[in-house]
GROMACS .gro file of C-alpha atoms in nm:
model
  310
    1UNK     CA    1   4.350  12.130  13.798
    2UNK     CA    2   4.575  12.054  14.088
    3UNK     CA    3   4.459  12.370  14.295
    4UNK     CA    4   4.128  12.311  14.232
    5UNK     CA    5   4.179  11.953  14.330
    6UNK     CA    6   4.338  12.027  14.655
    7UNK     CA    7   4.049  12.295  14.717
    8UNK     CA    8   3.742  12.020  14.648
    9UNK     CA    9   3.954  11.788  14.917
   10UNK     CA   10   4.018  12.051  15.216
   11UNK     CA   11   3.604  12.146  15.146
   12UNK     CA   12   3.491  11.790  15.135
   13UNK     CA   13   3.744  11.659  15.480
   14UNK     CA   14   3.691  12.018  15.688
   15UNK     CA   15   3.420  12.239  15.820
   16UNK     CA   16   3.594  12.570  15.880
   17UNK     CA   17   3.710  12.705  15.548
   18UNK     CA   18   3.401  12.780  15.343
   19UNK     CA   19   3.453  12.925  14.985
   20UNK     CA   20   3.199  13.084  14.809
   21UNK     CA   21   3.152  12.909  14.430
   22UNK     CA   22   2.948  12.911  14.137
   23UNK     CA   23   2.736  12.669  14.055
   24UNK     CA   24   3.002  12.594  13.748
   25UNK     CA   25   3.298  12.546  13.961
   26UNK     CA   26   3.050  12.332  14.188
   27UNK     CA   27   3.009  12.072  13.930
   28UNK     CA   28   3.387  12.069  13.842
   29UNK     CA   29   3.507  11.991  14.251
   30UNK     CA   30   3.190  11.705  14.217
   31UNK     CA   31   3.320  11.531  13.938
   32UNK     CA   32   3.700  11.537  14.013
   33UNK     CA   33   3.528  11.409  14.369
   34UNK     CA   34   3.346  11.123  14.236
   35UNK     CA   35   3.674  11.055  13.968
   36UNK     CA   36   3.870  10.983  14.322
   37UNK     CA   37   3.642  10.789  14.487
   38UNK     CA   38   3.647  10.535  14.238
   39UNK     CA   39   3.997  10.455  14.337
   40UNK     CA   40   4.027  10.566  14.669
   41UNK     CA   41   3.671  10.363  14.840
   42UNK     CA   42   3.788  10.006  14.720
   43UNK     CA   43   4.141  10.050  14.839
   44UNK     CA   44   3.962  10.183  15.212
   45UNK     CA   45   3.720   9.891  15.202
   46UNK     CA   46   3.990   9.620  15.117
   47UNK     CA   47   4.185   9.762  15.430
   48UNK     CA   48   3.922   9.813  15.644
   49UNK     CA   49   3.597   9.512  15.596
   50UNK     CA   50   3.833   9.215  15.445
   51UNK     CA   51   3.956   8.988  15.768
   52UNK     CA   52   4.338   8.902  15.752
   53UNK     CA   53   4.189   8.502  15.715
   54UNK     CA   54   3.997   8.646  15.371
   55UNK     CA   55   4.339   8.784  15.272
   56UNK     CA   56   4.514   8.461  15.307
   57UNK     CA   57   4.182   8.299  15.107
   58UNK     CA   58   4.214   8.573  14.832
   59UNK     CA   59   4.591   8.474  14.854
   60UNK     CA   60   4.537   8.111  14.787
   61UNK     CA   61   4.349   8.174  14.516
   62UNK     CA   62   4.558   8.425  14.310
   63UNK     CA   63   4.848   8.240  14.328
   64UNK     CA   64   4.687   7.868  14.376
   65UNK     CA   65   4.899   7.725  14.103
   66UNK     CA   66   5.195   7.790  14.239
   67UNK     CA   67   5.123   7.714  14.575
   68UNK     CA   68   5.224   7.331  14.544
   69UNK     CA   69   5.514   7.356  14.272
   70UNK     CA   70   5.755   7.069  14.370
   71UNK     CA   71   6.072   7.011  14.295
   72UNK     CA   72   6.358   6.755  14.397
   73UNK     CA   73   6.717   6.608  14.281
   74UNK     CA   74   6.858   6.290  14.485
   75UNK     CA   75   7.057   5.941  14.387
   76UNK     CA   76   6.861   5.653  14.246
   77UNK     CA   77   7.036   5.325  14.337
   78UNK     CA   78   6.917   5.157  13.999
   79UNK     CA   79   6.976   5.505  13.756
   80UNK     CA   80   7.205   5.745  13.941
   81UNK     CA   81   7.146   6.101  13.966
   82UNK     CA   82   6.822   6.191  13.994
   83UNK     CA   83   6.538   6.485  13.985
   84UNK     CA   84   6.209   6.586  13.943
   85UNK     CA   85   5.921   6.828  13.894
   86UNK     CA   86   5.566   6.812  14.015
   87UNK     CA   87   5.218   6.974  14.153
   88UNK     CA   88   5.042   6.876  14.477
   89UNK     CA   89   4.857   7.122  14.636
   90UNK     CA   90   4.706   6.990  15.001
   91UNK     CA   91   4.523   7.316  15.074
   92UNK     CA   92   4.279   7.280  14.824
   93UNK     CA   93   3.936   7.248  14.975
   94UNK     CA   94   3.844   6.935  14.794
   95UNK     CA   95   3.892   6.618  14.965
   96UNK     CA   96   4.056   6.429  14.641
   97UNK     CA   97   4.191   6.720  14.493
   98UNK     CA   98   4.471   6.764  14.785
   99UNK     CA   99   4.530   6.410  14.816
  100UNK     CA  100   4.681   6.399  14.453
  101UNK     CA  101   4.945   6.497  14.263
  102UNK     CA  102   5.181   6.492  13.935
  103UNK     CA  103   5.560   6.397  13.874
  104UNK     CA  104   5.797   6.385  13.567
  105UNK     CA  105   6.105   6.192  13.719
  106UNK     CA  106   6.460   6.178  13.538
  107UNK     CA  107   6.749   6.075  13.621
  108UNK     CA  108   7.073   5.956  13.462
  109UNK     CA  109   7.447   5.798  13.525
  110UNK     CA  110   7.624   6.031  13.309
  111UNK     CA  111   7.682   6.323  13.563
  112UNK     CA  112   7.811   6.056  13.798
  113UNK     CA  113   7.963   5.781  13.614
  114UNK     CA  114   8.304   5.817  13.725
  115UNK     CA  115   8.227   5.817  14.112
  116UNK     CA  116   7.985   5.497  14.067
  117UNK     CA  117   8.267   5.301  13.889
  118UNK     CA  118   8.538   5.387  14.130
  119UNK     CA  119   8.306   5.263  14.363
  120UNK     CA  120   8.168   4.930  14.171
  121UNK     CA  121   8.686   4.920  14.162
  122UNK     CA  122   8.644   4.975  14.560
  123UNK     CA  123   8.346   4.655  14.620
  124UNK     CA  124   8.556   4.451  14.339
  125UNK     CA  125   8.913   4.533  14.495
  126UNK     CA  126   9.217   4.424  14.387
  127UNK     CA  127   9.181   4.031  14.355
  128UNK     CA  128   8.799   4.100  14.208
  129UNK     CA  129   8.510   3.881  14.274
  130UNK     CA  130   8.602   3.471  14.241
  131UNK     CA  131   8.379   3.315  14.011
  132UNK     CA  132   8.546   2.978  14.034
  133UNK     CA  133   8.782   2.770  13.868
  134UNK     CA  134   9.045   3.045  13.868
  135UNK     CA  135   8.819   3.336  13.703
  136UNK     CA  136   8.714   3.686  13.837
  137UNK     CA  137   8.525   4.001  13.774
  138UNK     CA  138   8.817   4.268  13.820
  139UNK     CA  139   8.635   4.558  13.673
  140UNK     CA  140   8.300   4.684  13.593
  141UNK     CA  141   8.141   4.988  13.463
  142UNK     CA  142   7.758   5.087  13.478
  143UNK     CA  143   7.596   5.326  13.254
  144UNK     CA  144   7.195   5.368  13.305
  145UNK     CA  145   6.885   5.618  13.270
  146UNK     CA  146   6.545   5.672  13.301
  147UNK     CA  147   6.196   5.884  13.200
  148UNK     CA  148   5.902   5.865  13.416
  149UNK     CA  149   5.491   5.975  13.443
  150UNK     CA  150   5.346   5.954  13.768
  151UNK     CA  151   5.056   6.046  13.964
  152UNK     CA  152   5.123   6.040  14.374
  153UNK     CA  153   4.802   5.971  14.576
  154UNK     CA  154   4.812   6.074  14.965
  155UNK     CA  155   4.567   5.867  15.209
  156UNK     CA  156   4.580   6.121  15.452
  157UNK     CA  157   4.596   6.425  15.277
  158UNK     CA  158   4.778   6.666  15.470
  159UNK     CA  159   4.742   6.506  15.834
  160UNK     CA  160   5.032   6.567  16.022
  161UNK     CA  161   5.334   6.306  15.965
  162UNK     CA  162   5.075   6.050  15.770
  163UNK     CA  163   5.040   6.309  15.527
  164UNK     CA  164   5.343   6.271  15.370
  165UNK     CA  165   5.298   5.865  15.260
  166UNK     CA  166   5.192   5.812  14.900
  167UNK     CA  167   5.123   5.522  14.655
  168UNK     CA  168   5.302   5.595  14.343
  169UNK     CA  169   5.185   5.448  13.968
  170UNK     CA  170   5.294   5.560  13.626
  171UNK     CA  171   5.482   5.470  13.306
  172UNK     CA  172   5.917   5.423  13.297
  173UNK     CA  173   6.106   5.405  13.035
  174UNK     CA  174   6.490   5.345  13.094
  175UNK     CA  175   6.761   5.162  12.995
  176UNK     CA  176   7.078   4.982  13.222
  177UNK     CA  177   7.385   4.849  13.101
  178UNK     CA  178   7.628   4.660  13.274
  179UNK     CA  179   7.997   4.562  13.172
  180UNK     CA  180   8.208   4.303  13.297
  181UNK     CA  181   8.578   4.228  13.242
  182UNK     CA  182   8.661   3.852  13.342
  183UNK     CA  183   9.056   3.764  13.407
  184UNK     CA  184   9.183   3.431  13.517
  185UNK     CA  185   9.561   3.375  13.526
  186UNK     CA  186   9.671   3.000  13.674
  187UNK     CA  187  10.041   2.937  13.854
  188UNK     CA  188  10.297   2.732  13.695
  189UNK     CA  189  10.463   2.713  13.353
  190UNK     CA  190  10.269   2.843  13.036
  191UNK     CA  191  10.059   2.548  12.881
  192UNK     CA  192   9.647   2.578  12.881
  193UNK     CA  193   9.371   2.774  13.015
  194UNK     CA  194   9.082   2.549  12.990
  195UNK     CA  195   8.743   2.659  13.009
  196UNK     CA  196   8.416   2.475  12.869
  197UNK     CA  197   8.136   2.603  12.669
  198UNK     CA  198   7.808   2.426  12.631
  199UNK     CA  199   7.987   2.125  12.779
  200UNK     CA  200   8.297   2.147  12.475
  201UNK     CA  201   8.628   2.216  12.582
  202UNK     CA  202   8.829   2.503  12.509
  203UNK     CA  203   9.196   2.623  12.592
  204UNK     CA  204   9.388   2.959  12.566
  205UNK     CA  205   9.741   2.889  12.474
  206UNK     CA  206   9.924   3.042  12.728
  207UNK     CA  207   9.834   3.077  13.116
  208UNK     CA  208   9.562   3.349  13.129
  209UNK     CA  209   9.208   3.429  13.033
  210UNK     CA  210   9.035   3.780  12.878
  211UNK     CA  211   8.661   3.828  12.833
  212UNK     CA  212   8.378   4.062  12.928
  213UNK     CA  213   8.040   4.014  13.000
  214UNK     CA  214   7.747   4.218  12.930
  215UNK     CA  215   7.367   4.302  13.057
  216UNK     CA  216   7.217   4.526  12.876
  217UNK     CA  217   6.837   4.625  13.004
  218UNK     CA  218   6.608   4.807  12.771
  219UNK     CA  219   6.294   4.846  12.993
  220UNK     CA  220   5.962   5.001  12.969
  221UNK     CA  221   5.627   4.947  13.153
  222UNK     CA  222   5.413   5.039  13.400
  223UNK     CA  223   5.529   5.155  13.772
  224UNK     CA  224   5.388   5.041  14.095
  225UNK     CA  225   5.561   5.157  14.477
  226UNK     CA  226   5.537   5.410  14.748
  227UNK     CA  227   5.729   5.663  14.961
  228UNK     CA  228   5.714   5.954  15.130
  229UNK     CA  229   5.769   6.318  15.199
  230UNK     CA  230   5.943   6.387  15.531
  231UNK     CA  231   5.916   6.767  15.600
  232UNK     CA  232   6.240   6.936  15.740
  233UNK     CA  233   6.183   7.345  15.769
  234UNK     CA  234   5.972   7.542  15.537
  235UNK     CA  235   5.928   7.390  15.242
  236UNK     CA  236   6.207   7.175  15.265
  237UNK     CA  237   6.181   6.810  15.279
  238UNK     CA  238   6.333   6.461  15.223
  239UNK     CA  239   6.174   6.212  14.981
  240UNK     CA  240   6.165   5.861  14.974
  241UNK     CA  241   6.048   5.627  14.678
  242UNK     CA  242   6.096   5.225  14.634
  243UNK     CA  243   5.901   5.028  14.340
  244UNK     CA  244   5.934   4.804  14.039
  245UNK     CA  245   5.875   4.850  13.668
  246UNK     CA  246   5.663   4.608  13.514
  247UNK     CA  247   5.889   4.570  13.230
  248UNK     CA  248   5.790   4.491  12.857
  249UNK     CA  249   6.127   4.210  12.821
  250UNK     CA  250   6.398   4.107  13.038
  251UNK     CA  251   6.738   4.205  13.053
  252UNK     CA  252   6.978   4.030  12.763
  253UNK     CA  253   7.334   3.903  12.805
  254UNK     CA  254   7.630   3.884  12.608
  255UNK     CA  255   7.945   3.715  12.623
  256UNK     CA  256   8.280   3.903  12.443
  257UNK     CA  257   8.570   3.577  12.436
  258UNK     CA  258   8.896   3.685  12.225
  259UNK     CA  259   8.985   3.459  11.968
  260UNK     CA  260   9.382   3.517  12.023
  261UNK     CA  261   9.525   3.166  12.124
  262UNK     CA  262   9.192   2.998  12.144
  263UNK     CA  263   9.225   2.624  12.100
  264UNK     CA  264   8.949   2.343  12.100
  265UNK     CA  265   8.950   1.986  12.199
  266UNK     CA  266   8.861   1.732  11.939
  267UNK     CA  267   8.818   1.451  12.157
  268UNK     CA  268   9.265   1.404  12.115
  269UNK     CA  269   9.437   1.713  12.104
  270UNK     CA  270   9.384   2.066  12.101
  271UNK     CA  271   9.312   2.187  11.776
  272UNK     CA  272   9.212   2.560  11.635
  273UNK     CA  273   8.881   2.629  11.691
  274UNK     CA  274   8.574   2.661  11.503
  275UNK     CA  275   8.425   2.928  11.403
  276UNK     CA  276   8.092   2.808  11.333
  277UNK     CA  277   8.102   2.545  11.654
  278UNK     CA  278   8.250   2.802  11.892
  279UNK     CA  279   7.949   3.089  11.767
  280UNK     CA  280   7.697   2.822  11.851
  281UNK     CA  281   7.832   2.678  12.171
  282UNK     CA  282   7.833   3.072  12.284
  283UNK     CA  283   7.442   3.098  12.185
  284UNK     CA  284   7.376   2.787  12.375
  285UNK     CA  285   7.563   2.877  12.667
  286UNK     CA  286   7.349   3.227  12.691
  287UNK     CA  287   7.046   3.045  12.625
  288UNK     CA  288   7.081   2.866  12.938
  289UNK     CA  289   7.114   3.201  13.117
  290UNK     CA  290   6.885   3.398  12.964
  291UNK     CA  291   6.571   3.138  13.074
  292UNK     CA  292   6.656   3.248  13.382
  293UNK     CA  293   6.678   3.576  13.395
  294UNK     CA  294   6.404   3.606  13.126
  295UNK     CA  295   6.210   3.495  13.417
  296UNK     CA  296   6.288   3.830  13.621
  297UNK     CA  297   6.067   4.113  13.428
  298UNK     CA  298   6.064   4.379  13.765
  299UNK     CA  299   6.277   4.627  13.691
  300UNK     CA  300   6.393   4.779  14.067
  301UNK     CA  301   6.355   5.151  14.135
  302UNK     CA  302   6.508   5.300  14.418
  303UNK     CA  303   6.586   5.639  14.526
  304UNK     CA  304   6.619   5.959  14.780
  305UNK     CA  305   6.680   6.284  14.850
  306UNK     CA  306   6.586   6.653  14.899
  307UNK     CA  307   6.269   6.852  14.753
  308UNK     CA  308   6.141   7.208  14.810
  309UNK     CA  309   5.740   7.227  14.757
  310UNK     CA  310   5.669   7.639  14.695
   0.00000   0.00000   0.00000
């Protein structure tokens, strides 16, 4: 078959060999003929009538999905390390369909716990933050995360510069919690640390003070902000995004005191305290706090760094 297949192509491309053949062997060089123009015509008209800008169309279109893949990991001031993964594709054709787009953002504490609380130790220093009447904040710790939906929408599609603002909405779901250790420690000869809860009176025997408060914020709710997408070289770029959750509740406190040494004032003398008085005066004393903050249901969101869009 392969000499008879070279013979049917040096006939069919030449006019100075001429072989005398059957009408048999005729029908046998036209059909291996027509078997190779089936493959060999499409390839020569793909090379030959398709413009380089229909390439680049037929491109687009076989690998259109792709095309506008995003990814992205950066810091989020409010959740810590962050990333995510997306879809906007600005060379679509249709006006809305390149101005929108698709995120799932993440991002968690965990991988960088230890470096934010060295930093919180570096802010608080050595003598902490002075919250009056002898007492400080000499250590805190800050564990936090977050899920999020969102569909980007880009005025300007994918005008130079402009192109790269968007309005942000979607759904978060996240959680922050905050710990704080509060020391006091007063000069002189050991007597009593007094403090007062709910307007009552209470003492440590001795001349120092241990207790830790805590803000825990369970969050969900809807998202609202903006940002943008700063191009650097290829399909590198820089993001940008600032917004707050609308949050289902606010954030709750809590207030650790030990009991070691704890004294109350009876009007007289110090006395040992109550448990049932010094439980209540605590919930009061929160109570007072948490109107406030209960108050303050926009949960910040914060955060930046570098993308690649295939």
């Amino acid at each position: 078959m392969r000499f008879l297949l070279l013979k049917a192509y040096k006939n069919f491309y030449t006019n100075t060999v001429f072989i005398t053949i059957t009408q048999g062997e005729l029908m046998k060089k036209i059909s291996i003929l027509a078997l190779m123009s089936v493959f060999a015509i499409p390839a020569f008209a793909s090379d030959s009538n398709v413009t380089p800008a229909q390439h680049q169309q037929v491109a687009k279109t076989e690998h259109g999905f792709l095309h506008g893949v995003q990814i992205g990991a950066g810091l989020s001031a409010t959740s810590g390390l962050n990333g995510f993964i997306g879809y906007v594709n600005k060379d679509f054709d249709s006006f809305w369909a390149k101005r929108f787009g698709l995120r799932f953002d993440f991002a968690t504490t965990k991988p960088v716990k230890s470096l934010i609380n060295d930093g919180m130790d570096s802010v608080l220093g050595d003598d902490g933050i002075d919250l009056g009447d002898a007492l400080t904040i000499n250590k805190g710790k800050v564990d936090a995360h977050h899920y999020a939906a969102m569909v980007d929408f880009y005025p300007f599609g994918d005008t130079w510069f402009l192109g790269g603002w968007r309005i942000s909405g979607g759904y978060y779901m996240g959680d922050m919690n905050m710990v704080a250790n509060i020391a006091g420690t007063v000069d002189g000869d050991t007597g009593y640390y007094e403090f007062e809860l709910n307007g009552k009176k209470y003492a440590y025997e001795g001349n120092t003070i241990h207790g830790t408060g805590q803000l825990d914020w369970e969050y969900r709710g809807p998202y609202l902000g903006t940002g943008f997408d700063l191009g650097l070289f290829g399909g590198f770029k820089i993001y940008f995004d600032a917004g707050v959750v609308f949050t289902n509740k606010a954030a709750q406190l809590s207030l650790d005191i030990p009991m070691d040494n704890l004294k109350q004032w009876d009007g007289s003398a110090w006395i040992a305290y109550d448990t049932l008085d010094l439980e209540s005066d605590i919930s009061e004393t929160l109570s007072d706090a948490q109107s406030e903050l209960d108050d303050f249901k926009f949960y910040p969101v914060v955060k930046m760094g570098f993308m690649y869009r295939f």
